[in-house]
XYZ file of C-alpha atoms in Angstrom:
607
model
C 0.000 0.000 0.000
C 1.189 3.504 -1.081
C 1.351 6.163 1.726
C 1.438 9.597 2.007
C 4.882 10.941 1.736
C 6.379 12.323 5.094
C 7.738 15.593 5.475
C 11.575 16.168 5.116
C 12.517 16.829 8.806
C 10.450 13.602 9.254
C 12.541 10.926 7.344
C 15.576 9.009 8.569
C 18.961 10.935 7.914
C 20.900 7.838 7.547
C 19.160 7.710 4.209
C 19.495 11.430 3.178
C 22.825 12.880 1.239
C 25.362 14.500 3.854
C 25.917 17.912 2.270
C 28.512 18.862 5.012
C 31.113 17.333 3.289
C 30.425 20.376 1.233
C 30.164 23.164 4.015
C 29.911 21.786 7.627
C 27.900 24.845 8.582
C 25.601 27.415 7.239
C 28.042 30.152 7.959
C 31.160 27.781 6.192
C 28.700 28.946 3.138
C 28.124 32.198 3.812
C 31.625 33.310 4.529
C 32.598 30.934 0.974
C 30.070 33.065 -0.828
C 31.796 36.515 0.564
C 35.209 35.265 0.142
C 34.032 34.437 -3.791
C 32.958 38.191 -4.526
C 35.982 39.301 -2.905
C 38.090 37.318 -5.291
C 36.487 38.028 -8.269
C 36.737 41.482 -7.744
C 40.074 41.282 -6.920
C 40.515 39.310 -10.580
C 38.811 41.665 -12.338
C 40.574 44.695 -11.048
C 44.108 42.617 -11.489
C 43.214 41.159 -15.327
C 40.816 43.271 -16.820
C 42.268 45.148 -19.704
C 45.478 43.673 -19.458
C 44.713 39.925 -21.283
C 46.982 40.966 -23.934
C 49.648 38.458 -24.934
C 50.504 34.824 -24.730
C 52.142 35.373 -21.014
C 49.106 37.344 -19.916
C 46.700 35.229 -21.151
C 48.238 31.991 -19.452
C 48.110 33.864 -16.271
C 44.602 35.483 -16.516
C 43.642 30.918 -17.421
C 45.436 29.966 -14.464
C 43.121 32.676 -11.734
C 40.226 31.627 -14.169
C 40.035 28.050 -13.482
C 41.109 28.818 -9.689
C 37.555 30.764 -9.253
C 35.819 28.432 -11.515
C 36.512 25.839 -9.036
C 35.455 27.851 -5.875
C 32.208 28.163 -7.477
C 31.301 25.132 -8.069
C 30.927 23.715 -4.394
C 28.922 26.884 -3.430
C 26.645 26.773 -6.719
C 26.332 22.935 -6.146
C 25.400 23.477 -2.216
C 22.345 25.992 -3.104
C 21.026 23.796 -5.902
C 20.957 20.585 -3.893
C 19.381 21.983 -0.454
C 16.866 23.351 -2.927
C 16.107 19.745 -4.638
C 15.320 17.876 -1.873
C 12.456 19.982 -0.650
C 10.694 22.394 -2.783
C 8.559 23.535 0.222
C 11.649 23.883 2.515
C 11.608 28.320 2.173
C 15.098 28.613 3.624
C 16.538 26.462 1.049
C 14.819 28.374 -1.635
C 15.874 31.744 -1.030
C 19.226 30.350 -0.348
C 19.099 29.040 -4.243
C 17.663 32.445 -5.314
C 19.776 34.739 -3.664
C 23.036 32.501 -5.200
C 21.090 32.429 -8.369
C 21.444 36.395 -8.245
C 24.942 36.379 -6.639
C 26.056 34.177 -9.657
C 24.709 36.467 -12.127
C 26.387 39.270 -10.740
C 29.833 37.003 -11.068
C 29.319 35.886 -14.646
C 28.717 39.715 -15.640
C 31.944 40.592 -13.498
C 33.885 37.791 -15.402
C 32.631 38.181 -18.709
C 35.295 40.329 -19.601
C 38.059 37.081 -19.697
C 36.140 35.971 -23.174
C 35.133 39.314 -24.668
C 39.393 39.669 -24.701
C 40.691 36.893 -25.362
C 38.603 36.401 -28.346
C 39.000 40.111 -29.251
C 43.111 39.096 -30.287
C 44.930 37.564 -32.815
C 44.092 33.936 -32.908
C 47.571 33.649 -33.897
C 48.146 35.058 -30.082
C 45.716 32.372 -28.475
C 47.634 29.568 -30.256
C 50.785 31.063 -29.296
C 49.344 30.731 -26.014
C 48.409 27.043 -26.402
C 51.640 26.096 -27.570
C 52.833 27.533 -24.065
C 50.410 25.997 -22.113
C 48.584 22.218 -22.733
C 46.382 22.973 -20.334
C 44.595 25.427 -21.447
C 44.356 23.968 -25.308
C 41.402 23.052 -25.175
C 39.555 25.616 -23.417
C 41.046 27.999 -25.885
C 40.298 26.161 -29.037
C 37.164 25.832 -27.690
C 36.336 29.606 -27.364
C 38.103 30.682 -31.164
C 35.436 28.545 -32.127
C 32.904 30.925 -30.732
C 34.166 33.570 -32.168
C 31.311 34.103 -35.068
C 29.059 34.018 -32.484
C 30.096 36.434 -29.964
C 28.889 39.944 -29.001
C 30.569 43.117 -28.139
C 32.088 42.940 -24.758
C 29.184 45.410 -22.963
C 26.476 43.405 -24.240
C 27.998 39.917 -23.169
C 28.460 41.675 -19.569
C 24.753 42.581 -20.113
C 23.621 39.453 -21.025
C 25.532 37.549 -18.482
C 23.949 39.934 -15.346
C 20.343 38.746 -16.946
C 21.424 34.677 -16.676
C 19.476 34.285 -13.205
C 16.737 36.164 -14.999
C 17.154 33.842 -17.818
C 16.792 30.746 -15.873
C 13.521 31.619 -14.638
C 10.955 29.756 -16.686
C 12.816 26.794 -14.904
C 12.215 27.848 -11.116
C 8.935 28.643 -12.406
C 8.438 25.405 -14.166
C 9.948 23.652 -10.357
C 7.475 25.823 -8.365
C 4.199 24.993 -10.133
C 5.095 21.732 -10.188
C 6.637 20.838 -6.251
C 5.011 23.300 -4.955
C 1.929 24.576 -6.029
C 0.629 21.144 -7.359
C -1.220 18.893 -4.683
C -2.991 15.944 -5.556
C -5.980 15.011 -3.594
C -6.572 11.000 -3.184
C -8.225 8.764 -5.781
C -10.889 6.412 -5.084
C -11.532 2.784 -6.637
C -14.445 1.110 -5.701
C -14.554 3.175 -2.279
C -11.195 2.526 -1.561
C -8.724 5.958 -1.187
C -5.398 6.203 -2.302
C -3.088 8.736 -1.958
C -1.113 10.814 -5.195
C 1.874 12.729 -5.634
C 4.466 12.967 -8.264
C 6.522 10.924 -6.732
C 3.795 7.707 -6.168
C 2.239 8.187 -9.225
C 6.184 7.756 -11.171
C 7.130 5.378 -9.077
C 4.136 3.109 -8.407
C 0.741 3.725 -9.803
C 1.863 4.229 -13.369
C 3.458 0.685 -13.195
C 0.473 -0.870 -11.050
C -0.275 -4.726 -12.185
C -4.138 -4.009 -11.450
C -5.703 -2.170 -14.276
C -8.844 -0.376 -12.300
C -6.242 1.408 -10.188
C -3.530 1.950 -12.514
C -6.317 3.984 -15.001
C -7.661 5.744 -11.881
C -4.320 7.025 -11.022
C -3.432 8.115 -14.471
C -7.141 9.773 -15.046
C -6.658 11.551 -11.477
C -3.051 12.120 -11.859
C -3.536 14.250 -15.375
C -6.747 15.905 -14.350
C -4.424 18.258 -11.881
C -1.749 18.496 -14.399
C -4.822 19.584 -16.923
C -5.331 22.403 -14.215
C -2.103 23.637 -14.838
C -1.507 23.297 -18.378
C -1.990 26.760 -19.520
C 0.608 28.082 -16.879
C 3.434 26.026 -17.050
C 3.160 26.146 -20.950
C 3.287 29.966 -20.987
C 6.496 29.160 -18.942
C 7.993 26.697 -21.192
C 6.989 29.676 -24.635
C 8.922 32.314 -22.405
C 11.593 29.893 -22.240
C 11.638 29.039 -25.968
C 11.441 32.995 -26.573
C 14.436 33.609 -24.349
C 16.730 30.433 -26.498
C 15.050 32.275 -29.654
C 16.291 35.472 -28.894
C 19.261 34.623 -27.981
C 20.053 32.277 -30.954
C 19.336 35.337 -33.293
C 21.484 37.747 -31.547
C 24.635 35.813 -31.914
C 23.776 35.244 -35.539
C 23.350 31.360 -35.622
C 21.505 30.179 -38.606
C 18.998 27.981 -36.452
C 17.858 27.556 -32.896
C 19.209 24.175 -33.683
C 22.257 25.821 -34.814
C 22.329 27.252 -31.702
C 21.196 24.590 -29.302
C 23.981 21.606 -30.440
C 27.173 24.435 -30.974
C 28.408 23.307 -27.520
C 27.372 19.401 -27.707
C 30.217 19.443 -30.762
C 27.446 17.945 -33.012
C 25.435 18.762 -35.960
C 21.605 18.954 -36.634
C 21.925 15.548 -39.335
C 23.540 13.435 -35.963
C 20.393 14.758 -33.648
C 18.229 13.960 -36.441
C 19.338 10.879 -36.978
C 18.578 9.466 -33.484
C 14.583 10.611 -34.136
C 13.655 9.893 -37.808
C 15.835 6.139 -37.302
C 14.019 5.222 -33.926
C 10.688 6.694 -34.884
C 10.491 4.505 -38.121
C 12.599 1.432 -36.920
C 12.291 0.642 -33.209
C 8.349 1.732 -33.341
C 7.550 -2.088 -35.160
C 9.268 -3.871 -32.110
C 7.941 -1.702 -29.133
C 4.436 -1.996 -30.340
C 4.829 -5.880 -30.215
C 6.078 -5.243 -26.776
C 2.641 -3.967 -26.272
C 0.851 -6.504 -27.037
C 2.619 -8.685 -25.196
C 2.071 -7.208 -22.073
C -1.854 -6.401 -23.691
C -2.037 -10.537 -23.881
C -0.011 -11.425 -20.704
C -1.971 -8.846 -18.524
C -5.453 -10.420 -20.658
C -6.085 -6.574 -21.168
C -8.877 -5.454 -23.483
C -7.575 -2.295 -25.548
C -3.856 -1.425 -24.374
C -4.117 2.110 -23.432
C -1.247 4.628 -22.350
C -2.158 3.993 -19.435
C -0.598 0.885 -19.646
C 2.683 0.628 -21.046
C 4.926 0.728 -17.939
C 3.028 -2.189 -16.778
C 5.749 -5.344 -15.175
C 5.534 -8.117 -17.955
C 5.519 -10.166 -14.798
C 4.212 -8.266 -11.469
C 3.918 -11.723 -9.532
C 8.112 -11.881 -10.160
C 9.021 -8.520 -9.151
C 11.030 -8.633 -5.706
C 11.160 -5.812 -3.139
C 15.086 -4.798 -2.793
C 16.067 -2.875 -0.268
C 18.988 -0.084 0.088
C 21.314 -2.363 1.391
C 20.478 -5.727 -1.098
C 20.680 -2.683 -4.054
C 24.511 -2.831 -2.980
C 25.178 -6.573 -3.208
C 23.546 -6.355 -6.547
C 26.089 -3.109 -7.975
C 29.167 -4.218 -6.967
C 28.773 -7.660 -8.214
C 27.655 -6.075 -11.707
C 30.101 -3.942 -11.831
C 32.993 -5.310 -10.686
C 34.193 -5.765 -13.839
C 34.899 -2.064 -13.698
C 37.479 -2.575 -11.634
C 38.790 -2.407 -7.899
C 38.535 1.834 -8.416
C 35.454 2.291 -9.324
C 33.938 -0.951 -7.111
C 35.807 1.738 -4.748
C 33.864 4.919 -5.718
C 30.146 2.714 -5.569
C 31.119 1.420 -1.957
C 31.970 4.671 -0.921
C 28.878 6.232 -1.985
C 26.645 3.973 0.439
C 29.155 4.398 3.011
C 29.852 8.101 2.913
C 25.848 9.189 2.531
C 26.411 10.558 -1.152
C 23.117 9.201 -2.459
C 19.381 10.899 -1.180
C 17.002 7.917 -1.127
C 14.089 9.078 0.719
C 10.748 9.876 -0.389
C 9.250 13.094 1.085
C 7.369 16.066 0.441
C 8.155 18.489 -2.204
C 11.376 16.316 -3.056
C 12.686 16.862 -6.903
C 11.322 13.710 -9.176
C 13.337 11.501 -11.216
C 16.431 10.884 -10.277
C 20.130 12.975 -10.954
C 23.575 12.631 -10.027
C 25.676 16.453 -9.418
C 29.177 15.727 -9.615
C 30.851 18.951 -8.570
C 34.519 19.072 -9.176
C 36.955 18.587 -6.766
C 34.332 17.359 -4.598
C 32.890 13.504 -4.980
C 29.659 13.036 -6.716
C 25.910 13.516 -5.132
C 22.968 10.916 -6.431
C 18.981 11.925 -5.801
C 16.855 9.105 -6.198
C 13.505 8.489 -4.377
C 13.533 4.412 -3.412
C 10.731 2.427 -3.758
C 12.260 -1.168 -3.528
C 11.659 -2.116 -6.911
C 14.225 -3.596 -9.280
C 13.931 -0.513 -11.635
C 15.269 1.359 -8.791
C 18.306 -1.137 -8.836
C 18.687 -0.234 -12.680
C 17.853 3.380 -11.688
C 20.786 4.315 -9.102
C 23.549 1.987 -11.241
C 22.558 4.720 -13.645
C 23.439 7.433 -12.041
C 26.593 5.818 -9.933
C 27.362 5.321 -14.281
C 27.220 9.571 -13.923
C 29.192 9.400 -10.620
C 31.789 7.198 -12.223
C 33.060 9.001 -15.439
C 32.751 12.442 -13.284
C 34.920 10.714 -10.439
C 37.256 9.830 -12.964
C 36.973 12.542 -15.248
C 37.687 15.349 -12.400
C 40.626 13.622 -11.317
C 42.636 13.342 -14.433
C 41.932 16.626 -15.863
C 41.300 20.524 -15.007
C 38.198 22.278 -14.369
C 37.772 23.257 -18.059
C 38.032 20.086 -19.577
C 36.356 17.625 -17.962
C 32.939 17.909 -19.175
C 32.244 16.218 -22.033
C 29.589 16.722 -24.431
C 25.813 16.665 -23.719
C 25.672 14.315 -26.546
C 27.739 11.683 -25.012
C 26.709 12.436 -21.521
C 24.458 9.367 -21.328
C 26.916 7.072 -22.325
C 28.438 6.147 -18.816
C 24.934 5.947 -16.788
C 23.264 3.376 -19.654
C 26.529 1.653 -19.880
C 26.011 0.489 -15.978
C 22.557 -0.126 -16.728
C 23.807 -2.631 -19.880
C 26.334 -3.917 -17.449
C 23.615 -4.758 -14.565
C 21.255 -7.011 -16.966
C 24.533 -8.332 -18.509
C 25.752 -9.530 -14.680
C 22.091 -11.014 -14.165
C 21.743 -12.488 -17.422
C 24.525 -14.527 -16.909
C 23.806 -16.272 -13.541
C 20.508 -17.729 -14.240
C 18.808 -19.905 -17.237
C 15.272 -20.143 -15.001
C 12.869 -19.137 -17.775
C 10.903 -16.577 -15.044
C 14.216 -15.147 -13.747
C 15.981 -14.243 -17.330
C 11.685 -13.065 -18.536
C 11.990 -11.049 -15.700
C 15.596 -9.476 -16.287
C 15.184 -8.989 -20.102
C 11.828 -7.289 -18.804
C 13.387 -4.916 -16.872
C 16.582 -4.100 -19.575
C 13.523 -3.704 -22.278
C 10.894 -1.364 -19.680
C 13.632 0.556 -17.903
C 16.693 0.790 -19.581
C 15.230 0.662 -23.433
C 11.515 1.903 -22.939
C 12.958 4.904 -20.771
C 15.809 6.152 -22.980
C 14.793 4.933 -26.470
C 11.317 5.415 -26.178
C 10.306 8.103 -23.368
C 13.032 10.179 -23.719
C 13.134 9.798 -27.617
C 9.169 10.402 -27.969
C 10.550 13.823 -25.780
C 12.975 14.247 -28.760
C 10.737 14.028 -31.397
C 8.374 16.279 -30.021
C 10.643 19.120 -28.959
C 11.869 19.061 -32.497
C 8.472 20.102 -33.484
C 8.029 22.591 -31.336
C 11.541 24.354 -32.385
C 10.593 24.392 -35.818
C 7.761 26.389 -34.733
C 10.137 28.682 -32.446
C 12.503 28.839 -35.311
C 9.911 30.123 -37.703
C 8.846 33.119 -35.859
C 6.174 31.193 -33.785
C 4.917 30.742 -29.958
C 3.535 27.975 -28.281
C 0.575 27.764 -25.685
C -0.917 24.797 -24.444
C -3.824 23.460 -27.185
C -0.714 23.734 -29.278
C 1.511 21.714 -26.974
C -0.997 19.228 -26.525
C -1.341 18.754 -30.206
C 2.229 17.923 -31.228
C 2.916 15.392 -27.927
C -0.454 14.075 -29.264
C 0.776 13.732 -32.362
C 4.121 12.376 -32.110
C 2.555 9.306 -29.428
C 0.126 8.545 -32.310
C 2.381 8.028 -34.870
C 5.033 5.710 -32.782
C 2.078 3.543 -31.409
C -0.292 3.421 -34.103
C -3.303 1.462 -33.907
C -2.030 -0.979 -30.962
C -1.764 1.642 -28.344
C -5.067 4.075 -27.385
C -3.420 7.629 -26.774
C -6.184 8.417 -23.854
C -6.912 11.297 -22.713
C -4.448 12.527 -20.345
C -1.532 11.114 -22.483
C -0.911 14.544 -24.110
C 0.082 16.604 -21.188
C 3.110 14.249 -20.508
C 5.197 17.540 -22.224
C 4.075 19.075 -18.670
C 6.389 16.362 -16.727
C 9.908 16.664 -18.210
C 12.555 19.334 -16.889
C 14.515 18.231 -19.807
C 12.868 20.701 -21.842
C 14.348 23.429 -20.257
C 18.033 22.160 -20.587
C 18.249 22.536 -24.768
C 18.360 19.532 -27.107
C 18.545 17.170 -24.147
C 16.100 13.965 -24.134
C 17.384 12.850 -27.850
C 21.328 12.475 -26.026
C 19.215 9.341 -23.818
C 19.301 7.130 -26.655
C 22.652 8.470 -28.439
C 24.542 7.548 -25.696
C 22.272 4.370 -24.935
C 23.834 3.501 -28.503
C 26.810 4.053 -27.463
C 26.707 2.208 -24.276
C 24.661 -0.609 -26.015
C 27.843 -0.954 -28.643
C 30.621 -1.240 -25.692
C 28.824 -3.649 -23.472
C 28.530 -5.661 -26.052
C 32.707 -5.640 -26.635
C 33.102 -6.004 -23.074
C 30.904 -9.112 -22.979
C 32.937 -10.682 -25.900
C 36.745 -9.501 -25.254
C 36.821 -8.654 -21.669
C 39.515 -6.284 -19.968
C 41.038 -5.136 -23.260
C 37.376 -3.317 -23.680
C 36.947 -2.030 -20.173
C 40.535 -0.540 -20.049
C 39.431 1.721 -23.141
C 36.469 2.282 -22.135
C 37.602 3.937 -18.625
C 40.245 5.491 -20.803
C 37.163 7.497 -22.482
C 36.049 8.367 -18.658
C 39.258 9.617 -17.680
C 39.359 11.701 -21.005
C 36.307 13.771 -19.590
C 35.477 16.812 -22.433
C 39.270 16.824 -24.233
C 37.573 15.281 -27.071
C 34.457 15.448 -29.189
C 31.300 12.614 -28.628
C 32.711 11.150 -31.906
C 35.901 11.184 -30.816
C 35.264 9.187 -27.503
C 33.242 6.950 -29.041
C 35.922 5.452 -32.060
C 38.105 5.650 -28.950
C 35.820 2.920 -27.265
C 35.469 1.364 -31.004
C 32.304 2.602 -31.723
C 32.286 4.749 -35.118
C 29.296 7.310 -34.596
C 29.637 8.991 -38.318
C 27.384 5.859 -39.494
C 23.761 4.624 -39.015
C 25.400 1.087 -37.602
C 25.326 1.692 -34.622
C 22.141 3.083 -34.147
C 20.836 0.282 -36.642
C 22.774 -2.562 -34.418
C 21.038 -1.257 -31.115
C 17.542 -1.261 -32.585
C 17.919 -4.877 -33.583
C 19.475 -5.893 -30.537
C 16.154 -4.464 -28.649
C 14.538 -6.316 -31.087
C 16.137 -9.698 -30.176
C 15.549 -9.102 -26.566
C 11.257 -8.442 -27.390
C 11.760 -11.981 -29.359
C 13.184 -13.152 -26.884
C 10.633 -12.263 -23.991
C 7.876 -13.532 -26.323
C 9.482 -16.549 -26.908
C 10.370 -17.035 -23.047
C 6.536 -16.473 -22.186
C 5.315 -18.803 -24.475
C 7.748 -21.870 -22.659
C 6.359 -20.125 -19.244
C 3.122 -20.572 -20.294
C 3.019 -24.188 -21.852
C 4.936 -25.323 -18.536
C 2.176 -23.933 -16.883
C -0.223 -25.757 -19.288
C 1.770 -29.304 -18.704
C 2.217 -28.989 -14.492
């Protein structure tokens, strides 16, 4: 039985994230925060004007990256005492007021780019030459150069970015905060609705009456806020809009993949190939779970139904370990490391409570070790779940240790890479200690609804979608919520076809995703779930030679471009293969679930 979710000062801190191993004390912060301002005044009144030659530059680089790394714990503290209760007023202002502060700090800074670029690039490479460390940053920023502004309006433009980012505290507060969901009733039964229960259990409920009740209850409040959070999301489309034309790119979508080192033909590829290919094999995944489940017409409603609900064991936190280190111990005795001491040290949030950030996300703030939000339920998706995001913790944990503060965040593009790889490397591990029939159903099940469904389909459907609605953007338009409605519709009828009923309700899943607010974001799920797909299946076949490279590609963090670290983990990203090679494979795996229910069925029939 679902409860209500407790407060936050009511769960148990043993299962919360201990942010005093970022500031002890509230006034560590505060005095962090003043000693930041003072330094970047300091900077700017020492370097400001004078960025003028090779020598200068290298020395300008060098107090640069020293401040950039200050930030980052104080920026990191603010955001996560924020996500883990959206009620919590303290924490909010906290995130506001650095929100402003930070502002304030880009606009002070933004003088470090407007000069450097404003030389010879025959100076900056001088400079490089000099200096390895700074190679990349700097060939990095001449490649800006098209694109950027006269100094006073970058300094504008940077004292707006809290301003900027509104939309998405808006977005947060209408949706943690404002947003309560009253109880449903099923056949004079109550049960209770948040975000949080409805993600994590009633949308996967094995019985149907409740499952459609919570999904019919569960959109009728996000209906109430539709036309709100989608003037939001237009004000944030009008802001990327603006902001594209301004710098002269020749698309939003120009704009939007500059820094992910990609170009529109790669992001397109993921959508039209998935749309038209992997839509055949997820709709027979449909009715398999239609025919298992002995439902009528498969409905929206029900796609993130258990293939088998009577096989689904509770896990708890500490069982969750046994089954991570075990999977990914082929990682190595480093990173097996790293995942024990994330238990141990309290650098994963697993409670469930009131006004706590959904989904899950790992913040890996450099020279600090990663932090991991999750809200457990005990289900084996929560298992795939947090070896997703330890997959984040991992390439950060390596990445930050092997190179500086500019380099080692690599593109958004490949950014999913590392989490589905541990997801690939979990089902792998279980796949190959069991031939029971109900055990490997269940396993595929799970690689198929949580790994596949979630970053192929969910996150793809996202992709397609959003590319609809910048085409609009791009052409002059706005967006309000009829419109909204229309193109999610749209795009979930034409992936399901006739086997799935888009319901009611099933259009206002745009209203759910923060992804939208973070650029061309949900379409990087499945191009780095190709990725992954690719390299667990060369660490299955050749063993240590393949994991060696591949935490080779961790360690190189952002030195390199997403097609870059991919060929260096064999994996040759200017093709269709691999895209082609992962749809199959999901393929095989819906084969293979049909053809493992059919044995678990006629044993049934012959006991």
């Amino acid at each position: 039985m679902v409860k209500s979710l407790p407060l936050r000062s009511e769960v148990n801190s043993e299962e919360t994230w201990n942010l005093q191993d970022l500031f002890k004390t509230e006034e560590d912060y505060n005095s962090a925060v003043t000693e930041l301002e003072k330094e970047v005044a300091s900077y700017a009144d020492q370097f400001k004007g004078k960025l003028t030659d090779a020598s200068t530059v290298i020395e300008g680089l060098k107090g640069y990256a020293t401040i950039s790394e200050k930030i980052v714990p104080v920026a990191t503290y603010a955001r996560l005492s924020a996500s883990t209760d959206q009620t919590n007023d303290e924490a909010q202002m906290r995130s506001s007021k650095f929100g402003s502060i930070a502002a304030q700090i880009e606009s002070q800074l933004s003088f470090v780019n407007s000069e450097l670029l404003s030389l010879p690039t025959k100076v900056l490479q001088e400079a490089m030459q000099k200096s390895a460390e700074f190679q990349n940053f700097l060939e990095k920023l001449i490649s800006k150069k098209d694109y950027q502004l006269h100094p006073e309006v970058e300094k504008t433009l940077a004292a707006y970015s809290s301003t900027f980012n509104g939309p998405y505290g808006l977005y947060n507060t209408t949706k943690m905060v404002d947003m309560a969901f009253e109880d449903f009733e099923v056949d004079g039964k109550s049960y209770p609705l948040s975000y949080v229960t409805f993600e994590g259990d009633w949308e996967s409920e094995p019985d149907t009456a409740v499952r459609r009740a919570a999904f019919e209850a569960f959109s009728a409040k996000l209906k109430e806020y539709q036309h709100t959070t989608a003037k939001t999301y237009d004000m944030h489309l009008q802001i990327e809009k603006t902001t594209s034309d301004l710098r002269g790119y020749p698309s939003i979508f120009d704009y939007l993949l500059f820094n992910q080192e990609v170009d529109q033909s790669m992001h397109d590829r993921q959508i039209d190939l998935i749309m038209n290919e992997l839509a055949p094999h997820m709709r027979k995944y449909a009715k398999l779970l239609q025919s298992v489940h002995g439902i009528d017409k498969m409905t929206f409603a029900d796609l993130k139904i258990p293939l088998d609900p009577t096989y689904e064991p509770k896990i708890t936190v500490e069982e969750s370990k046994k089954y991570i280190d075990d999977a990914l111990a082929i990682m190595g005795n480093d990173y097996i490391h790293m995942v024990d001491r994330a238990y141990e040290e309290r650098w994963i949030d697993f409670v469930q409570n009131k006004g706590k950030s959904t989904g899950a996300f790992c913040s890996s703030p450099y020279g600090n070790h990663p932090y991991i939000l999750i809200s457990w339920t005990g289900s084996m998706e929560d298992v795939f779940v947090l070896a997703h995001e330890l997959g984040h913790a991992g390439h950060f944990y390596n990445a930050n240790r092997e190179q500086n503060v500019f380099n080692a965040r690599p593109s958004l593009y490949f950014i999913e890479a590392p989490s589905t790889m541990n997801e690939m490397l979990m089902a792998n591990h279980l796949l190959a200690n069991s031939n029971d029939p109900k055990f490997k159903r269940w396993v595929i099940s799970s690689i198929v609804a949580r790994t596949y469904y979630h970053n192929f389909v969910t996150h793809l459907l996202e992709a397609a979608y959003q590319r609809k609605v910048y085409e609009r953007i791009d052409e002059g338009g706005s967006v309000n919520a009829n419109i909204l409605n229309n193109l999610k519709r749209g795009v979930l009828e034409e992936f399901w076809g006739e086997d799935v009923d888009i319901i009611d309700g099933a259009e206002l899943t745009w209203m759910r995703q923060p992804h939208y607010y973070m650029g061309l974001y949900p379409y990087t799920y499945s191009a780095g779930l190709t990725i992954s797909t690719q390299v667990s299946k060369r660490i299955l076949e050749e063993g240590q030679p393949a994991v060696d490279q591949w935490l080779d590609v961790l360690k190189a963090g952002g030195t390199k471009s997403p097609v870059e670290l991919a060929k260096m983990a064999g994996v040759d990203l200017t093709t269709e293969q691999p895209l082609r090679d992962t749809i199959a494979y999901i393929g095989e795996l819906i084969d293979e679930l049909v053809a493992l229910t059919e044995e678990i069925e006629a044993a049934k029939v012959n006991e």
